[in-house]
PDB file of C-alpha atoms in Angstrom:
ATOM      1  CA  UNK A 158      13.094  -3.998 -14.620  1.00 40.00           C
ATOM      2  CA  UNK A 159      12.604  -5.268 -18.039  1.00 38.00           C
ATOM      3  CA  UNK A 160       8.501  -5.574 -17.287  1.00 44.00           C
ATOM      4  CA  UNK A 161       8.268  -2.537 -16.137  1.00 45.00           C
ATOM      5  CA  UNK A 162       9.908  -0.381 -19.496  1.00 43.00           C
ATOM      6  CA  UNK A 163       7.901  -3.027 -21.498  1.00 41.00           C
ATOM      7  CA  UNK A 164       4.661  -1.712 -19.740  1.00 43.00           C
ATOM      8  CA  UNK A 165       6.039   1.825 -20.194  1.00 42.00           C
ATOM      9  CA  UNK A 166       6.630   1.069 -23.850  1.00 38.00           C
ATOM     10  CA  UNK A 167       3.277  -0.159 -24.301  1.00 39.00           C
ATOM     11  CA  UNK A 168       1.187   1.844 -22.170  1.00 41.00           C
ATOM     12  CA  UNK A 169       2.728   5.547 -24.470  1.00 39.00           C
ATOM     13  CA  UNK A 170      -0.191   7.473 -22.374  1.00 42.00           C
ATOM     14  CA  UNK A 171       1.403   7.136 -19.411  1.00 43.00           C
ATOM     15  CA  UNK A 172       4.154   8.914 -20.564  1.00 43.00           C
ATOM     16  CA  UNK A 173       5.110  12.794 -19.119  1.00 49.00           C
ATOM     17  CA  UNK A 174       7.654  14.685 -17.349  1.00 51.00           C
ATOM     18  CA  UNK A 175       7.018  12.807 -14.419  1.00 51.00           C
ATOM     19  CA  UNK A 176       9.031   9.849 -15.691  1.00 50.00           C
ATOM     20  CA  UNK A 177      13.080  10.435 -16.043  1.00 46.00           C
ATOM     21  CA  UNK A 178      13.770  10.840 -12.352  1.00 47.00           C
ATOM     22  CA  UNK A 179      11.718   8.290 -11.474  1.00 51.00           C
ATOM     23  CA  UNK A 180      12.493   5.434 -13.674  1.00 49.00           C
ATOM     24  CA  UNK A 181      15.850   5.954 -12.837  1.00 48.00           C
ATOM     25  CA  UNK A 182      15.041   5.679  -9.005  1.00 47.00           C
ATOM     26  CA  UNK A 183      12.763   2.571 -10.171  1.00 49.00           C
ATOM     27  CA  UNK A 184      15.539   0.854 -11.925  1.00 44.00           C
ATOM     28  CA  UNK A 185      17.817   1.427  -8.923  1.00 44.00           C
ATOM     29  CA  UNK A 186      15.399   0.099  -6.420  1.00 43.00           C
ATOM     30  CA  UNK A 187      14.537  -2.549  -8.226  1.00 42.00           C
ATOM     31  CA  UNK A 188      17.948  -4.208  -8.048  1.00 42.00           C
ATOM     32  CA  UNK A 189      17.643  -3.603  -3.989  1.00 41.00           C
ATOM     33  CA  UNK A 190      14.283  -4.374  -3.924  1.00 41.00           C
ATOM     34  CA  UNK A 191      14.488  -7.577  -5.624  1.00 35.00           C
ATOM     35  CA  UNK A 192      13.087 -10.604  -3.616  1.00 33.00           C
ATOM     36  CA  UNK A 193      13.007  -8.483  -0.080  1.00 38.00           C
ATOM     37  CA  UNK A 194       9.886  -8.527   1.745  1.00 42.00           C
ATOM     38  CA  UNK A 195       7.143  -6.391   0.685  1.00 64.00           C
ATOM     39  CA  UNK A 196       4.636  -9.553   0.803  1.00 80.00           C
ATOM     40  CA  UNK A 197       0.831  -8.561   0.213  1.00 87.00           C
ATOM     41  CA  UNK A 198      -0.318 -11.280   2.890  1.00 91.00           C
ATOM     42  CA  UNK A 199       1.262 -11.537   6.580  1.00 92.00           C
ATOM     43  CA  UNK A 200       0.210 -14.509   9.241  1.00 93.00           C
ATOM     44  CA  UNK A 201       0.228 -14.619  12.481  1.00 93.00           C
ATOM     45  CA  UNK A 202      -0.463 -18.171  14.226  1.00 91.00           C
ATOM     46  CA  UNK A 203      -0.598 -19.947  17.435  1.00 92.00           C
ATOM     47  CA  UNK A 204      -2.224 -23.447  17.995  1.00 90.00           C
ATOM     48  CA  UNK A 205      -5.809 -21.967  18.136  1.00 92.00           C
ATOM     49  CA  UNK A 206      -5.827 -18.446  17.057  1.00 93.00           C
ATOM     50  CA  UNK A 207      -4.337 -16.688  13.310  1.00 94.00           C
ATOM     51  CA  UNK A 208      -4.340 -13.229  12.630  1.00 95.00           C
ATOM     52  CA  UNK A 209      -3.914 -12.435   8.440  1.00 94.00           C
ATOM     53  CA  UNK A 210      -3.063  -9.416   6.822  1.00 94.00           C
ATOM     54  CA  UNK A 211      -3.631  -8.267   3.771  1.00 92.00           C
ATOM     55  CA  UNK A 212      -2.410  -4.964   2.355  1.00 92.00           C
ATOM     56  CA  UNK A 213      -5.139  -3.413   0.368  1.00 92.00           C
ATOM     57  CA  UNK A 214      -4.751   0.635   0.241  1.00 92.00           C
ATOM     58  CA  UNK A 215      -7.447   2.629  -1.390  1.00 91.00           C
ATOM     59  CA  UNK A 216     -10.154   0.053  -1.595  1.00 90.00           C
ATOM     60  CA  UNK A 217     -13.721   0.250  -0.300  1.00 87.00           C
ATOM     61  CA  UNK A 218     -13.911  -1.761   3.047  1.00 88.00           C
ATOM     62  CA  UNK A 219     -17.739  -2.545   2.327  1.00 89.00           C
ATOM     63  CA  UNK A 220     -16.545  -3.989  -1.063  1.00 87.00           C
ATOM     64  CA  UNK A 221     -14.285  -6.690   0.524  1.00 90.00           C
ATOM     65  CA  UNK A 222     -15.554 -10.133   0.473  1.00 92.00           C
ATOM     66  CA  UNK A 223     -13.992 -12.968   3.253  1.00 93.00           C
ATOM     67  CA  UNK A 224     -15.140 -16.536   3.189  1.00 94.00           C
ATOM     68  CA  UNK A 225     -14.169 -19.514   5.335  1.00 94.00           C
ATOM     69  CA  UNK A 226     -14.321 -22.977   4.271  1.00 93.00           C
ATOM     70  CA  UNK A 227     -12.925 -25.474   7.101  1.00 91.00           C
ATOM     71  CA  UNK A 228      -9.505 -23.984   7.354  1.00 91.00           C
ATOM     72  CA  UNK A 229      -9.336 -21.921   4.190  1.00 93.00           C
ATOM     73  CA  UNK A 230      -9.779 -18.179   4.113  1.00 93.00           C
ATOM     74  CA  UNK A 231     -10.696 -16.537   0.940  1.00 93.00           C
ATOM     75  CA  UNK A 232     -10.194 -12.495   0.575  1.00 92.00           C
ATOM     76  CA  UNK A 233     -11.411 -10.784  -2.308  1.00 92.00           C
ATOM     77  CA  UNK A 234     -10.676  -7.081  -2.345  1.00 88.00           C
ATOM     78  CA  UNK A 235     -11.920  -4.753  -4.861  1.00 82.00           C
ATOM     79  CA  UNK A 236      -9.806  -2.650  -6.943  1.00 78.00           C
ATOM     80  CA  UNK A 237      -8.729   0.821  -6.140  1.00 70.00           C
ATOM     81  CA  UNK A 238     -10.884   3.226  -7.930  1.00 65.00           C
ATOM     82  CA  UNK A 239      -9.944   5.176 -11.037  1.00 64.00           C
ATOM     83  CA  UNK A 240      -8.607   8.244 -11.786  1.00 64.00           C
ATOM     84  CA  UNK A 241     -11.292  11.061 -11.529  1.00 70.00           C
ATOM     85  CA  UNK A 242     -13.352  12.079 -14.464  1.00 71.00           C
ATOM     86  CA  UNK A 243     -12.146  15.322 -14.607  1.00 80.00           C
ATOM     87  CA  UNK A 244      -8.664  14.003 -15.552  1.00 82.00           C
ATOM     88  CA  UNK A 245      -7.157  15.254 -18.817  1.00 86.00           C
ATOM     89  CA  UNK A 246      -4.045  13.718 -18.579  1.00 88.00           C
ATOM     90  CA  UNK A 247      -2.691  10.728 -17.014  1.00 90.00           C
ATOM     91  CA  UNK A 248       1.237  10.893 -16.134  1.00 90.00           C
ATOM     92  CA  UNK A 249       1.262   7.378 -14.357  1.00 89.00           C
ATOM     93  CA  UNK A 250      -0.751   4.296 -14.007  1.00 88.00           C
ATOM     94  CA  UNK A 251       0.722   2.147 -12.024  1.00 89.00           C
ATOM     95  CA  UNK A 252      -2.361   1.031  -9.442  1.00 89.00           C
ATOM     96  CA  UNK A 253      -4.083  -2.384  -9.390  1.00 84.00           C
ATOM     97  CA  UNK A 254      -7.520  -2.422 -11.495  1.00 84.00           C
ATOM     98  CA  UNK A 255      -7.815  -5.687 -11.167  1.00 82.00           C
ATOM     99  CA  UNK A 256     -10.019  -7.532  -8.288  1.00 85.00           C
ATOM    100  CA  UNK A 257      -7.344  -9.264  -5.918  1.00 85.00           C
ATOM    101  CA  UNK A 258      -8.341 -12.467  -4.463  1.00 89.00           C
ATOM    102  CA  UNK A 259      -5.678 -14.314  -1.681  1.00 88.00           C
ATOM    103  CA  UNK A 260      -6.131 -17.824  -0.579  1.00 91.00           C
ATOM    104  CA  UNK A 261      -4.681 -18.707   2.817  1.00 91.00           C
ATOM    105  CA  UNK A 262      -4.677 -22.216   3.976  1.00 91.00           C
ATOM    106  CA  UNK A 263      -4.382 -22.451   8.328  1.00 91.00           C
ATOM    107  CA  UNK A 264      -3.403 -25.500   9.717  1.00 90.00           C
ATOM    108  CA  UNK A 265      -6.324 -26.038  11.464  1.00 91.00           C
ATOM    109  CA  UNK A 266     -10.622 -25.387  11.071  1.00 93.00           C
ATOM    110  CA  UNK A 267     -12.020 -22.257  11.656  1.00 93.00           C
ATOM    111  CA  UNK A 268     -14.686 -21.473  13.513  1.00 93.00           C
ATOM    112  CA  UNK A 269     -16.677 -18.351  10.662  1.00 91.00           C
ATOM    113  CA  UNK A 270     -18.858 -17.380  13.367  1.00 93.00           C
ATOM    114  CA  UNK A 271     -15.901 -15.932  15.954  1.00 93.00           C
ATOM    115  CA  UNK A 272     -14.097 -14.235  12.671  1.00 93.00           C
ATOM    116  CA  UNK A 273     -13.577 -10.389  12.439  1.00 94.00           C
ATOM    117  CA  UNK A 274     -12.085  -8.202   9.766  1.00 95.00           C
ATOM    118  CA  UNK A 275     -10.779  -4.817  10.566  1.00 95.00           C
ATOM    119  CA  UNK A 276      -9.721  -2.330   7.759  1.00 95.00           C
ATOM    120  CA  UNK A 277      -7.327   0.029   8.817  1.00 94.00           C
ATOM    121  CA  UNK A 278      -4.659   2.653   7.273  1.00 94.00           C
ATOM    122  CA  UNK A 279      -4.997   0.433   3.940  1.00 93.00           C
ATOM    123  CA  UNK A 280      -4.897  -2.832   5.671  1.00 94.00           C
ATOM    124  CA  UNK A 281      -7.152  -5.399   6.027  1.00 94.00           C
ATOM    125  CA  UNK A 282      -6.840  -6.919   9.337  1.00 95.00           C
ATOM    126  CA  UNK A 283      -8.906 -10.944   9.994  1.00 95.00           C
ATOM    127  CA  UNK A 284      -8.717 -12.225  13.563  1.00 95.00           C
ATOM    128  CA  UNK A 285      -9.501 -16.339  13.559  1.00 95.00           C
ATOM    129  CA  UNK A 286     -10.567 -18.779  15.764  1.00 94.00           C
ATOM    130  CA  UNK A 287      -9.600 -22.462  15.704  1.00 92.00           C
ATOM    131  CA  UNK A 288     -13.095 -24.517  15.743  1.00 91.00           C
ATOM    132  CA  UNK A 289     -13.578 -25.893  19.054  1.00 85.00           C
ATOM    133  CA  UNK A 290     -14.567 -29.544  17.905  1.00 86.00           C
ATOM    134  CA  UNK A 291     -11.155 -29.963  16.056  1.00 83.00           C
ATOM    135  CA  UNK A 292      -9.055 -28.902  19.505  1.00 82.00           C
ATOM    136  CA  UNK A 293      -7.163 -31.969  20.581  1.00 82.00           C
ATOM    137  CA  UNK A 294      -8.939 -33.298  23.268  1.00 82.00           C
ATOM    138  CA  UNK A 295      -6.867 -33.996  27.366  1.00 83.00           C
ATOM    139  CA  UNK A 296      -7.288 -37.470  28.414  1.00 87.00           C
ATOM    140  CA  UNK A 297      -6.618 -37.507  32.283  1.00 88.00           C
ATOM    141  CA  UNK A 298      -4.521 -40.646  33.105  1.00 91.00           C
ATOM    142  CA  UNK A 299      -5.518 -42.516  36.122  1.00 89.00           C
ATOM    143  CA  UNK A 300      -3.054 -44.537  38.214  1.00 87.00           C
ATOM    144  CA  UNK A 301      -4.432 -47.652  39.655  1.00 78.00           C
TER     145      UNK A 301
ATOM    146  CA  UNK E 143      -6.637 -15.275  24.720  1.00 35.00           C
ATOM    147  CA  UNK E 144      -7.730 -12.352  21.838  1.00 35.00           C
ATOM    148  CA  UNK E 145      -5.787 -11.816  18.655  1.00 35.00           C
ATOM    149  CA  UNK E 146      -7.194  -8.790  18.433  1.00 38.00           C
ATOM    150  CA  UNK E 147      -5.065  -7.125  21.089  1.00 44.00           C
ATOM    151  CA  UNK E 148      -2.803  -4.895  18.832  1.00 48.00           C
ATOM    152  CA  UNK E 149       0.311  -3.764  19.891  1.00 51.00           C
ATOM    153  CA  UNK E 150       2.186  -1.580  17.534  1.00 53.00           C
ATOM    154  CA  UNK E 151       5.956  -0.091  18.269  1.00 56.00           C
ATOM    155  CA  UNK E 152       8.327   1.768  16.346  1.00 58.00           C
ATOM    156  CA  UNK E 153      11.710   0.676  15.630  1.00 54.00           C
ATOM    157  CA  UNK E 154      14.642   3.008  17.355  1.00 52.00           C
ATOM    158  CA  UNK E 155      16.219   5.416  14.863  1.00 50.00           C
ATOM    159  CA  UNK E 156      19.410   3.389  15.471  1.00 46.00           C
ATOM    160  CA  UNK E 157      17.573   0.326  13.894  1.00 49.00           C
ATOM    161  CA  UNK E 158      16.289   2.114  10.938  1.00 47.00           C
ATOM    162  CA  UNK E 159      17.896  -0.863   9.213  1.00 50.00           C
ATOM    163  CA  UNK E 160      15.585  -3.136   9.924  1.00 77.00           C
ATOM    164  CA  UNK E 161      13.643  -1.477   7.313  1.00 84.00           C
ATOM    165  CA  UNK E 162      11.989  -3.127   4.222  1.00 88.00           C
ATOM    166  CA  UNK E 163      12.461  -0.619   1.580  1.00 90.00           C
ATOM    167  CA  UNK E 164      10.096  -0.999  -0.841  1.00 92.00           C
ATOM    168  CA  UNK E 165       9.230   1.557  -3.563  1.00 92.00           C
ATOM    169  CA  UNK E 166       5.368   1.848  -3.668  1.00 93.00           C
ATOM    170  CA  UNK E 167       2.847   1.900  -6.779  1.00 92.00           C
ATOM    171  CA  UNK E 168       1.872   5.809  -7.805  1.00 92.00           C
ATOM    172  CA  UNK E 169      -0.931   6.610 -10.386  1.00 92.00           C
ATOM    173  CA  UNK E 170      -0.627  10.760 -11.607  1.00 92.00           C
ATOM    174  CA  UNK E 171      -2.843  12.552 -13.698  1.00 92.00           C
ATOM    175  CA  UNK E 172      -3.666  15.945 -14.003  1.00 92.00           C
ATOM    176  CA  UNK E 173      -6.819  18.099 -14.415  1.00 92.00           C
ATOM    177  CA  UNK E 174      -7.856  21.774 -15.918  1.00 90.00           C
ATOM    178  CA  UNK E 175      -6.176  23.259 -12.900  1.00 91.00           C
ATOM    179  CA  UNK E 176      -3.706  21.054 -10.873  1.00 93.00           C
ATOM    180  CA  UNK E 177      -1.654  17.927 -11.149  1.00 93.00           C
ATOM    181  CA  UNK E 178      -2.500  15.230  -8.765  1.00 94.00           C
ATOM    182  CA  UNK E 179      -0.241  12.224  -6.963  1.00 94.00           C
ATOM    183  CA  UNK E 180      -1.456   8.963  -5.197  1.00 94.00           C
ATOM    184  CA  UNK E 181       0.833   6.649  -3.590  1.00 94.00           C
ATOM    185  CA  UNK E 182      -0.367   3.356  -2.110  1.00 94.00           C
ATOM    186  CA  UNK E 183       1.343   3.029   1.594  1.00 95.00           C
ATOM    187  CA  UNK E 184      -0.830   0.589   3.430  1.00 94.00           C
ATOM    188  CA  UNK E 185      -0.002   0.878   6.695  1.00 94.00           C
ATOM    189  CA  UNK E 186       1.461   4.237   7.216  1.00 94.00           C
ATOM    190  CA  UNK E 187      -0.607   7.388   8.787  1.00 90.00           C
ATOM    191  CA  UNK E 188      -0.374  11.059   8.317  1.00 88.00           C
ATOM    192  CA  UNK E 189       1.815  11.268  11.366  1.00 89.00           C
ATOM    193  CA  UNK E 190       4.797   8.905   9.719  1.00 91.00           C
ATOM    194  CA  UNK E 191       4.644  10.322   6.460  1.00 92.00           C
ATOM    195  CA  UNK E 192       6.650  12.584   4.945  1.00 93.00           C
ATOM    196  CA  UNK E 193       6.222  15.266   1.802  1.00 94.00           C
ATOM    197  CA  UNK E 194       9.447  17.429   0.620  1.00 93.00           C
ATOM    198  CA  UNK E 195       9.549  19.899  -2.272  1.00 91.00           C
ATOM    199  CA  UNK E 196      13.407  20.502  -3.283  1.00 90.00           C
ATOM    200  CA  UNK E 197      13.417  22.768  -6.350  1.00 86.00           C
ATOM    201  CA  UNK E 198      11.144  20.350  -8.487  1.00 87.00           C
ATOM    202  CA  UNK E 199      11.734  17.179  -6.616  1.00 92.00           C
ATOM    203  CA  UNK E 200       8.793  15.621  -5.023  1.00 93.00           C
ATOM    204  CA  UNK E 201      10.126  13.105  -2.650  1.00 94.00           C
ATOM    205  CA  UNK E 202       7.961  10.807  -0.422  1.00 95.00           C
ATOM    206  CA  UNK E 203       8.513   8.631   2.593  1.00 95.00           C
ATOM    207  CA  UNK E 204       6.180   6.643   4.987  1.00 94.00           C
ATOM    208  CA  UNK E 205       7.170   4.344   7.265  1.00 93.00           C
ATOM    209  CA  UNK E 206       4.707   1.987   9.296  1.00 92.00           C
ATOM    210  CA  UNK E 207       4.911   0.541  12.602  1.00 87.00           C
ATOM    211  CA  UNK E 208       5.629  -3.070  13.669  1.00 83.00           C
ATOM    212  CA  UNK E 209       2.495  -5.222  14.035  1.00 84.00           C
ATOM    213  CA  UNK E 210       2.356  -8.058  17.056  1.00 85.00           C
ATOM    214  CA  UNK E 211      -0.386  -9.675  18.551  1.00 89.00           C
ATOM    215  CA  UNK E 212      -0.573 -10.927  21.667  1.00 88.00           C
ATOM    216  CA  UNK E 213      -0.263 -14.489  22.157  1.00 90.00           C
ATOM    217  CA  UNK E 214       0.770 -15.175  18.032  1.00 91.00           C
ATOM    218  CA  UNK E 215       3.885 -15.556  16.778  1.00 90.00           C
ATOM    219  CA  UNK E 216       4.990 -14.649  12.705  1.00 89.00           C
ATOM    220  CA  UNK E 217       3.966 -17.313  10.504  1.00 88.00           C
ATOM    221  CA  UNK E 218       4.440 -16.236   6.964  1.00 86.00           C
ATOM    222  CA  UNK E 219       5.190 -13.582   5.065  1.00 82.00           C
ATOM    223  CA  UNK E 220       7.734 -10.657   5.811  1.00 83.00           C
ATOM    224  CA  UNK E 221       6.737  -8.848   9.055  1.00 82.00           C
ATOM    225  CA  UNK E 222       8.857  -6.332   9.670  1.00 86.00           C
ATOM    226  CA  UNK E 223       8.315  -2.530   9.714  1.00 90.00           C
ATOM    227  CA  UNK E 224       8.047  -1.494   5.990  1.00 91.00           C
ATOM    228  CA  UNK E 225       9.862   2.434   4.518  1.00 93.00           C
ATOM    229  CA  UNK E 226       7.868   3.736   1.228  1.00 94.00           C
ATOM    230  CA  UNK E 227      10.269   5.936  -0.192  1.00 94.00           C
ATOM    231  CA  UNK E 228      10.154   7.107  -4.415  1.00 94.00           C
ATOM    232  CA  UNK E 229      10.611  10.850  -5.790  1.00 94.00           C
ATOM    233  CA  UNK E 230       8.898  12.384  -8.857  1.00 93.00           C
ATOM    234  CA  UNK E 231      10.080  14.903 -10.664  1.00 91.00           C
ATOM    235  CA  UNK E 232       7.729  17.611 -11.555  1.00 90.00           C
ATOM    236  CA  UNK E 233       6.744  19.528 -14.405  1.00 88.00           C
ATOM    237  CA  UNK E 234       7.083  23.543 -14.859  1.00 87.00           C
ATOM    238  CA  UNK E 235       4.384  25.330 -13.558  1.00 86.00           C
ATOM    239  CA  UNK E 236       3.123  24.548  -9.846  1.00 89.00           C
ATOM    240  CA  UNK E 237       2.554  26.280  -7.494  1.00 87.00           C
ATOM    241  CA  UNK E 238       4.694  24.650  -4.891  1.00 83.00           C
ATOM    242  CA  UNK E 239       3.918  26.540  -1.947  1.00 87.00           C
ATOM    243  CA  UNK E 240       0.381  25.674  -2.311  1.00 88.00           C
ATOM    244  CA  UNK E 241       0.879  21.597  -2.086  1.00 92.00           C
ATOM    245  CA  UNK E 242      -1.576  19.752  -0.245  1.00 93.00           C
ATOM    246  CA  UNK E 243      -1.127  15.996   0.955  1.00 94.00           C
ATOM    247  CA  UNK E 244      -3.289  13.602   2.822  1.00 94.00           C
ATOM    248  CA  UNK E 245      -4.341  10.372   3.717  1.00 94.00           C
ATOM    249  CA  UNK E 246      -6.656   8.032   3.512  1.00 93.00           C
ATOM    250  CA  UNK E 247      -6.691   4.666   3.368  1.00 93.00           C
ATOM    251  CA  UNK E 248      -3.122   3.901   2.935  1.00 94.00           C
ATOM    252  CA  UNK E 249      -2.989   6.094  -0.238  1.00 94.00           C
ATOM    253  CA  UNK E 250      -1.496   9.346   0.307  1.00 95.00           C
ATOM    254  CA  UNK E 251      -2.895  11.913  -2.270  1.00 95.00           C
ATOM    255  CA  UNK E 252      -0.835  15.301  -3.014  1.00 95.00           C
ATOM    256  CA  UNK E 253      -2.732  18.321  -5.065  1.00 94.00           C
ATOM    257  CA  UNK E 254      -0.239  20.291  -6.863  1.00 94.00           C
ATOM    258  CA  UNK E 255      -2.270  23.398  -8.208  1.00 94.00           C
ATOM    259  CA  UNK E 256      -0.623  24.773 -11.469  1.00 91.00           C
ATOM    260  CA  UNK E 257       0.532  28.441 -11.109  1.00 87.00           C
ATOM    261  CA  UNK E 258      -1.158  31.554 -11.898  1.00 81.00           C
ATOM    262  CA  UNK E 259       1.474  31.752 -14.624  1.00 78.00           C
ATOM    263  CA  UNK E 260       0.873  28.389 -16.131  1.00 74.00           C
ATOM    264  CA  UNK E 261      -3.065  28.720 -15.727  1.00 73.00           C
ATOM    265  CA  UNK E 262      -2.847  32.218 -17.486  1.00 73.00           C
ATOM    266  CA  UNK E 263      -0.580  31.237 -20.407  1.00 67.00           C
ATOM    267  CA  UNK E 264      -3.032  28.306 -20.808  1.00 62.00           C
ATOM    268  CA  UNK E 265      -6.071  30.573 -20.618  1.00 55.00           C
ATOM    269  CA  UNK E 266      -4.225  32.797 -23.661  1.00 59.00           C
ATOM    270  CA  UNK E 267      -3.490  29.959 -25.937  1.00 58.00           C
ATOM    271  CA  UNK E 268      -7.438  29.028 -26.186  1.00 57.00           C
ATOM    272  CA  UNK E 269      -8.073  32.689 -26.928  1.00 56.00           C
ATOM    273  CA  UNK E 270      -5.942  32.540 -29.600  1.00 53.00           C
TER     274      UNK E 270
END
C-alpha cells in the first residue's frame, strides 16, 4: 500500500479523475489481497512430464523467448506495448515495461526437442518432457 | 501420456469461494476523442468477463477457469481459478451508451468515446 501511493506520488502524470474510487478499492484489496495467490508462474509435474505457466497478457507470442538447459527452463517475455501515440493524456500506468524473465528449475532433464509452448488468453502455456536417458532404468530380478 | 491434454472446468456458483481475488494492473489514457481502459486478465475470455456502467462507475470482473492436465498433479504456485475484479470511476463527459470492450490477449480494452457535449465544448475553447 505504501509502494503503491509512493509510485503515485512520484509518477504526478498519472494522476486524473480516474484515481479516488480506485485507490480506495486498491487500498482495500490490498489488505485482502496480501500474500494470496495470484503467482505469475504455475507447475504442473509428474515423474516424467511438467506443464509451466506463465501469465503474460498483452505480449507478442513471436517475441517470447524459452530455453532449456538440462532441467532449467528459461522464459523471457517481452513487455506489453505502450500506450498509443495518439494519447494526450495518460490517467494510469500501471502495466509492466519491463522484459520479464522466470527461471524454473524441474527435478529432472528435459528433453528441448519434445517441448511446446502454447500462448493462449494471455497465458503462456510449455508442455515438457523428461529426457529419456535420465529415466530410472527396471532391472528384472531373476530367481535361481 | 500427453500434458497437453487440457481440461478446463468451472467452479459451481456455490464454490465461488474458492476464488483468488486479485485486483489486476490497468494502464488509461485518453485521446482527441475518447478515453481508453486496459486491464491485464490472463486467462479470462470474452465469455467470463464482465463490463457494468452504474452512473459513472466502471466496474470490471473476469473470472478464468481451472486448469488440469491429465496425468500431472499441482506442483507450485497457486492453481486455483483466479476473479479480476477493480472499478474506475469516470470522468464527466462519455458517452456511456456507446462503450465498447474486448479482448485480446488477456487484456481487456474498453473505448469510452467522449460525448457530443464534451467534444463540442472542447471544439469551442480552441476557437476561442
Amino acid at each position: 500500500m505504501v509502494s503503491h501511493r509512493l509510485r503515485r506520488f512520484l509518477e504526478p502524470q498519472v494522476r486524473g479523475p480516474w484515481e479516488l474510487f480506485d485507490e480506495l478499492q486498491r487500498d482495500v484489496s490490498s489488505l485482502f489481497n496480501a500474500g494470496m495467490g495470484g503467482d505469475r508462474v504455475r507447475i504442473w509435474s509428474s515423474d516424467d512430464s511438467a506443464v509451466i505457466e506463465v501469465d503474460a497478457p498483452g505480449i507478442d507470442p513471436d517475441a517470447c523467448d524459452i530455453s532449456i538447459k538440462d532441467a532449467l527452463v528459461s522464459v523471457t517475455t517481452a513487455a506489453a506495448p505502450d500506450s498509443p501515440e495518439a494519447a494526450t493524456r495518460v490517467h494510469l500506468r500501471e502495466r509492466s515495461r519491463s522484459d520479464l524473465r522466470q527461471q524454473v528449475q524441474l527435478p529432472f532433464p528435459l528433453d528441448a526437442s519434445r517441448t511446446e509452448a502454447v500462448y493462449d488468453r494471455g497465458i503462456l502455456r510449455i508442455s515438457l518432457h523428461r529426457r529419456e536417458d535420465s529415466k530410472p532404468a527396471r532391472i528384472a530380478v531373476k530367481a535361481n | 501420456m500427453s500434458t497437453t491434454l487440457q481440461n478446463e472446468s468451472r467452479p459451481a456458483q456455490e464454490e465461488a469461494v474458492r476464488f483468488v481475488a486479485i485486483t489486476p494492473h490497468a494502464d488509461a489514457w485518453e485521446t482527441e476523442d475518447a478515453y481508453f481502459l486496459a486491464v491485464e486478465m490472463p486467462g479470462v475470455d470474452d465469455a467470463h468477463s464482465d463490463v457494468t456502467l452504474e452512473k459513472n462507475i466502471l466496474g470490471i470482473t473476469g473470472e478464468t477457469a481451472v486448469s488440469t492436465f491429465e496425468g500431472l498433479r499441482p506442483a507450485a504456485g497457486d492453481y486455483r481459478p483466479r476473479q479480476y475484479r477493480r472499478s474506475f470511476r469516470l470522468p464527466d463527459g462519455i458517452d456511456g451508451a456507446a462503450l465498447d470492450a474486448s479482448m485480446k490477449n488477456g487484456v481487456l480494452t474498453v473505448r469510452m468515446p467522449k460525448s457530443e457535449q464534451a467534444l463540442r465544448r472542447k471544439i469551442a475553447v480552441r476557437q476561442a
